Amino acid sequence: MTHEQTLRIAMNGITGRMGYRQHLLRSILPIRDAGGLTLPDGQKVQVEPILIGRNEAKLRDLAEKHKVDSWTTDLEGTIADPTVDIVFDASMTSLRPATLKQAIAAGKSIFTEKPTAETLPEAVELAKLADEAGITAGVVHDKLYLPGLVKLRRLVDEGFFGRILSLRGEFGYWVFEGEHQAAQRPSWNYRKEDGGGMTTDMFCHWNYVLEGIVGSVKSVNARAVTHIPERWDERGDRYEATADDASYGIFDLETPEGDEVVGQINSSWAVRVFRDELVEFQVDGTHGSAVAGLQKCVAQQRAHTPKPVWNPDLPVTESFRDQWLEVPANAELDNGFKLQWEEFLHDVINERPHRFGLLSAARGVQLAELGLQSSAERRTVDIPGITL
Ligand SMILES: NC(=O)c1ccc[n+]([C@@H]2O[C@H](COP(=O)([O-])OP(=O)(O)OC[C@H]3O[C@@H](n4cnc5c(N)ncnc54)[C@H](O)[C@@H]3O)[C@@H](O)[C@H]2O)c1
């Protein structure tokens, strides 16, 4: 494309939580309001969102509020529109493959929320189609762009940990049932038949987090459970929660150097937070350890490691949390979604692949699928490589 061009971005599912807050409000509108994306030569490429959804009134309100010229309920027609450069999807997961397939067939660049599909064959098919079409395809890998994880990755790159031994993650918070206090997440998340479920939702994130921080995932042993069997939906109606609302996973990992690392991540919508952030990852290595949340990262070197002695008869004599040092950002770290959007847009302009594409997304879907299989069969499941 020529640099003077404006990128027209068809944004589907923009009235939803993620589509509105993260992608429109925190990413595309700030890029637009800054006059567009700045290229290395100083030129600007403007972005022009087209809001797509089912509810005309909602779309019109959003468009007016944010001074967006284009909105429509015609998804298919917009994808087919030759003036549209990029198709973005943040709608319900179950509707995604059809939208993406249509966009790939129309030769559009695509950027999409995760998971790309509910089943592995569908996710692999999408990756294959995008590969054959030679389009630029990006899948949200937002966690890797978060300040906390950027700092954690930097520690890995600098060899801070020595040999990495383990990674443990804690994710989740209490999601209200909806009876007396409204639930703070959509009800479809708790219905299997609508594509909901903690394992499906989060293991696709954990796959790229594990790959992006430590290495590839070789096997999974998970326990997916439904702790809260009934909930109340957006209209206050009671429904059966058919999907898992917590998933406890153990992962065998392999670093690029061939070292084996044990990964363990607990994910739950039925847990109360006693952490500094809603997700935290701790990496322990022979030379040091670090704990990263969404924003913060603290580390402790081997030389500063205390020598606790187990004695249940005495009260704790030292403050373990105070023995960690904060890792500085040493840079301005913007919103993770916006950073990935900007990287993706540069890739589209340069007609090159995005580093987190549909194959990485398919590995995420695979981890979720095999995690559920592991849970159902109560065994460890090996993860075969995916080839297109
Ligand atoms: N990257 C992340 O951290 C993250 C976090 C949460 C959700 N997600 C993903 O984002 C996507 C959207 O999740 P959300 O939490 O924003 O959900 P949401 O329910 O708030 O939004 C879903 C959107 O899809 C639309 N929609 C719902 N049912 C539809 C139907 N039958 N036909 C057409 N459109 C329909 C809604 O109007 C809404 O715009 C999901 O795929 C989810 O997995 C990603």
Coordinates of N, CA, C and O in Angstrom, one line a residue, residues 273-334:
V273 N -9.3 -12.8 45.7 CA -7.9 -12.4 45.4 C -7.1 -12.1 46.7 O -7.5 -11.2 47.4
F274 N -6.0 -12.8 46.9 CA -5.0 -12.4 47.9 C -3.7 -12.3 47.1 O -2.8 -13.2 47.3
R275 N -3.6 -11.4 46.3 CA -2.5 -11.2 45.4 C -2.3 -9.7 45.2 O -3.3 -8.9 45.5
D276 N -1.3 -9.2 44.5 CA -1.2 -7.8 44.2 C -1.9 -7.5 42.9 O -2.3 -6.4 42.7
E277 N -2.1 -8.5 42.0 CA -2.7 -8.3 40.7 C -3.6 -9.5 40.4 O -3.5 -10.5 40.9
L278 N -4.5 -9.3 39.4 CA -5.5 -10.3 39.1 C -4.8 -11.6 38.4 O -5.4 -12.6 38.4
V279 N -3.6 -11.3 37.8 CA -2.9 -12.5 37.3 C -1.4 -12.3 37.8 O -0.9 -11.1 37.8
E280 N -0.8 -13.3 38.2 CA 0.6 -13.2 38.6 C 1.4 -14.5 38.2 O 0.8 -15.6 38.3
F281 N 2.6 -14.3 37.6 CA 3.4 -15.4 37.3 C 4.7 -15.4 38.0 O 5.3 -14.3 38.1
Q282 N 5.1 -16.5 38.6 CA 6.4 -16.5 39.3 C 7.3 -17.5 38.5 O 6.9 -18.6 38.2
V283 N 8.5 -17.0 38.2 CA 9.5 -17.8 37.5 C 10.6 -18.0 38.5 O 11.2 -17.1 39.1
D284 N 11.0 -19.3 38.8 CA 12.1 -19.6 39.6 C 13.2 -20.2 38.8 O 13.0 -21.1 38.0
G285 N 14.4 -19.7 39.0 CA 15.6 -20.2 38.3 C 16.7 -20.4 39.3 O 16.7 -20.0 40.4
T286 N 17.8 -21.1 38.8 CA 18.9 -21.3 39.7 C 19.6 -20.1 40.2 O 20.1 -20.0 41.4
H287 N 19.5 -19.0 39.4 CA 20.2 -17.7 39.8 C 19.3 -16.6 40.3 O 19.8 -15.6 40.8
G288 N 18.0 -16.8 40.1 CA 17.1 -15.8 40.6 C 15.7 -16.1 40.3 O 15.4 -17.1 39.6
S289 N 14.8 -15.3 40.9 CA 13.3 -15.6 40.7 C 12.7 -14.2 40.5 O 13.2 -13.2 40.8
A290 N 11.5 -14.3 39.8 CA 10.8 -13.0 39.6 C 9.3 -13.3 39.7 O 8.8 -14.4 39.4
V291 N 8.5 -12.3 40.1 CA 7.0 -12.4 40.1 C 6.5 -11.2 39.2 O 6.8 -10.1 39.5
A292 N 5.7 -11.6 38.2 CA 5.2 -10.5 37.4 C 3.7 -10.5 37.4 O 3.1 -11.6 37.3
G293 N 3.1 -9.3 37.4 CA 1.7 -9.2 37.3 C 1.4 -8.5 36.0 O 2.3 -8.5 35.1
L294 N 0.3 -7.8 35.8 CA 0.0 -7.1 34.6 C 0.9 -5.9 34.4 O 1.4 -5.6 33.4
Q295 N 1.2 -5.2 35.6 CA 2.0 -4.0 35.5 C 3.4 -4.2 36.1 O 4.3 -3.8 35.6
K296 N 3.4 -4.8 37.3 CA 4.6 -4.8 38.1 C 5.4 -6.1 37.9 O 4.8 -7.1 37.6
C297 N 6.7 -6.0 38.2 CA 7.5 -7.2 38.2 C 8.5 -7.0 39.3 O 9.2 -5.9 39.4
V298 N 8.7 -7.9 40.2 CA 9.7 -7.9 41.2 C 10.6 -9.1 41.1 O 10.2 -10.1 40.6
A299 N 11.9 -8.9 41.5 CA 12.8 -10.0 41.3 C 13.7 -10.1 42.6 O 13.8 -9.2 43.4
Q300 N 14.2 -11.3 42.7 CA 15.2 -11.6 43.8 C 16.3 -12.4 43.3 O 16.1 -13.5 42.7
Q301 N 17.5 -11.9 43.5 CA 18.7 -12.6 43.0 C 19.2 -13.7 44.0 O 18.9 -13.6 45.2
R302 N 20.0 -14.6 43.5 CA 20.5 -15.6 44.3 C 21.2 -15.0 45.5 O 21.1 -15.5 46.7
A303 N 22.0 -14.0 45.3 CA 22.8 -13.3 46.4 C 21.9 -12.7 47.5 O 22.4 -12.5 48.6
H304 N 20.7 -12.4 47.1 CA 19.8 -11.8 48.1 C 18.7 -12.8 48.6 O 17.7 -12.3 49.2
T305 N 18.9 -14.0 48.3 CA 17.9 -15.0 48.7 C 18.1 -15.3 50.2 O 19.1 -15.7 50.6
P306 N 17.0 -15.1 51.0 CA 17.1 -15.4 52.4 C 17.2 -17.0 52.7 O 17.0 -17.7 51.7
K307 N 17.5 -17.3 53.9 CA 17.6 -18.8 54.2 C 16.6 -19.1 55.3 O 16.9 -19.2 56.5
P308 N 15.3 -19.2 54.9 CA 14.3 -19.5 55.9 C 14.5 -20.8 56.6 O 14.9 -21.8 55.9
V309 N 14.2 -20.9 57.8 CA 14.2 -22.2 58.5 C 12.8 -22.5 59.0 O 12.2 -21.7 59.6
W310 N 12.4 -23.7 58.7 CA 11.0 -24.2 59.0 C 10.9 -24.4 60.5 O 11.6 -25.2 61.1
N311 N 10.0 -23.6 61.1 CA 9.7 -23.8 62.6 C 8.3 -23.4 62.9 O 8.1 -22.2 63.1
P312 N 7.4 -24.3 62.8 CA 6.0 -23.9 63.0 C 5.6 -23.4 64.4 O 4.6 -22.9 64.6
D313 N 6.6 -23.6 65.3 CA 6.3 -23.1 66.7 C 6.5 -21.6 66.9 O 6.1 -21.0 67.9
L314 N 7.2 -21.0 65.9 CA 7.6 -19.6 66.1 C 6.8 -18.7 65.1 O 6.6 -19.1 63.9
P315 N 6.5 -17.5 65.4 CA 5.9 -16.6 64.4 C 7.0 -16.2 63.4 O 8.2 -16.3 63.6
V316 N 6.5 -15.8 62.2 CA 7.5 -15.4 61.1 C 8.3 -14.2 61.6 O 7.7 -13.3 62.1
T317 N 9.6 -14.3 61.3 CA 10.5 -13.2 61.8 C 10.9 -12.2 60.7 O 11.5 -11.3 61.0
E318 N 10.6 -12.6 59.5 CA 11.0 -11.6 58.4 C 9.9 -11.4 57.4 O 9.0 -12.3 57.3
S319 N 9.9 -10.3 56.7 CA 8.9 -10.0 55.8 C 9.4 -10.5 54.4 O 10.2 -9.8 53.8
F320 N 8.9 -11.6 53.9 CA 9.4 -12.1 52.6 C 9.1 -11.2 51.5 O 10.0 -11.1 50.6
R321 N 8.0 -10.6 51.5 CA 7.7 -9.7 50.3 C 8.7 -8.5 50.2 O 8.9 -8.0 49.2
D322 N 9.2 -8.1 51.4 CA 10.1 -6.9 51.3 C 11.5 -7.3 50.8 O 12.3 -6.4 50.7
Q323 N 11.7 -8.6 50.6 CA 13.0 -9.0 50.1 C 13.1 -9.0 48.6 O 14.1 -9.6 48.0
W324 N 12.1 -8.4 47.9 CA 12.2 -8.4 46.4 C 12.3 -7.0 46.0 O 11.9 -6.1 46.6
L325 N 13.0 -6.8 44.8 CA 13.2 -5.5 44.3 C 12.4 -5.3 43.0 O 12.3 -6.3 42.2
E326 N 11.8 -4.1 42.9 CA 11.0 -3.9 41.7 C 11.9 -3.8 40.4 O 12.9 -3.1 40.5
V327 N 11.5 -4.4 39.3 CA 12.2 -4.3 38.1 C 11.6 -3.0 37.4 O 10.4 -2.9 37.1
P328 N 12.5 -2.1 37.0 CA 12.0 -0.8 36.4 C 11.6 -1.1 35.0 O 12.1 -2.0 34.3
A329 N 10.7 -0.2 34.5 CA 10.2 -0.3 33.1 C 11.3 0.2 32.1 O 11.6 -0.4 31.1
N330 N 12.0 1.2 32.5 CA 13.1 1.9 31.7 C 12.6 2.3 30.3 O 13.3 2.4 29.4
A331 N 11.3 2.4 30.2 CA 10.6 2.8 28.9 C 9.2 3.1 29.2 O 8.7 2.7 30.3
E332 N 8.5 3.8 28.3 CA 7.1 4.0 28.5 C 6.3 2.8 27.9 O 6.4 2.6 26.7
L333 N 5.6 2.1 28.7 CA 4.9 1.0 28.2 C 3.4 1.3 28.1 O 2.7 1.5 29.1
D334 N 2.9 1.4 26.9 CA 1.5 1.8 26.6 C 0.6 0.6 26.8 O 1.0 -0.5 27.2

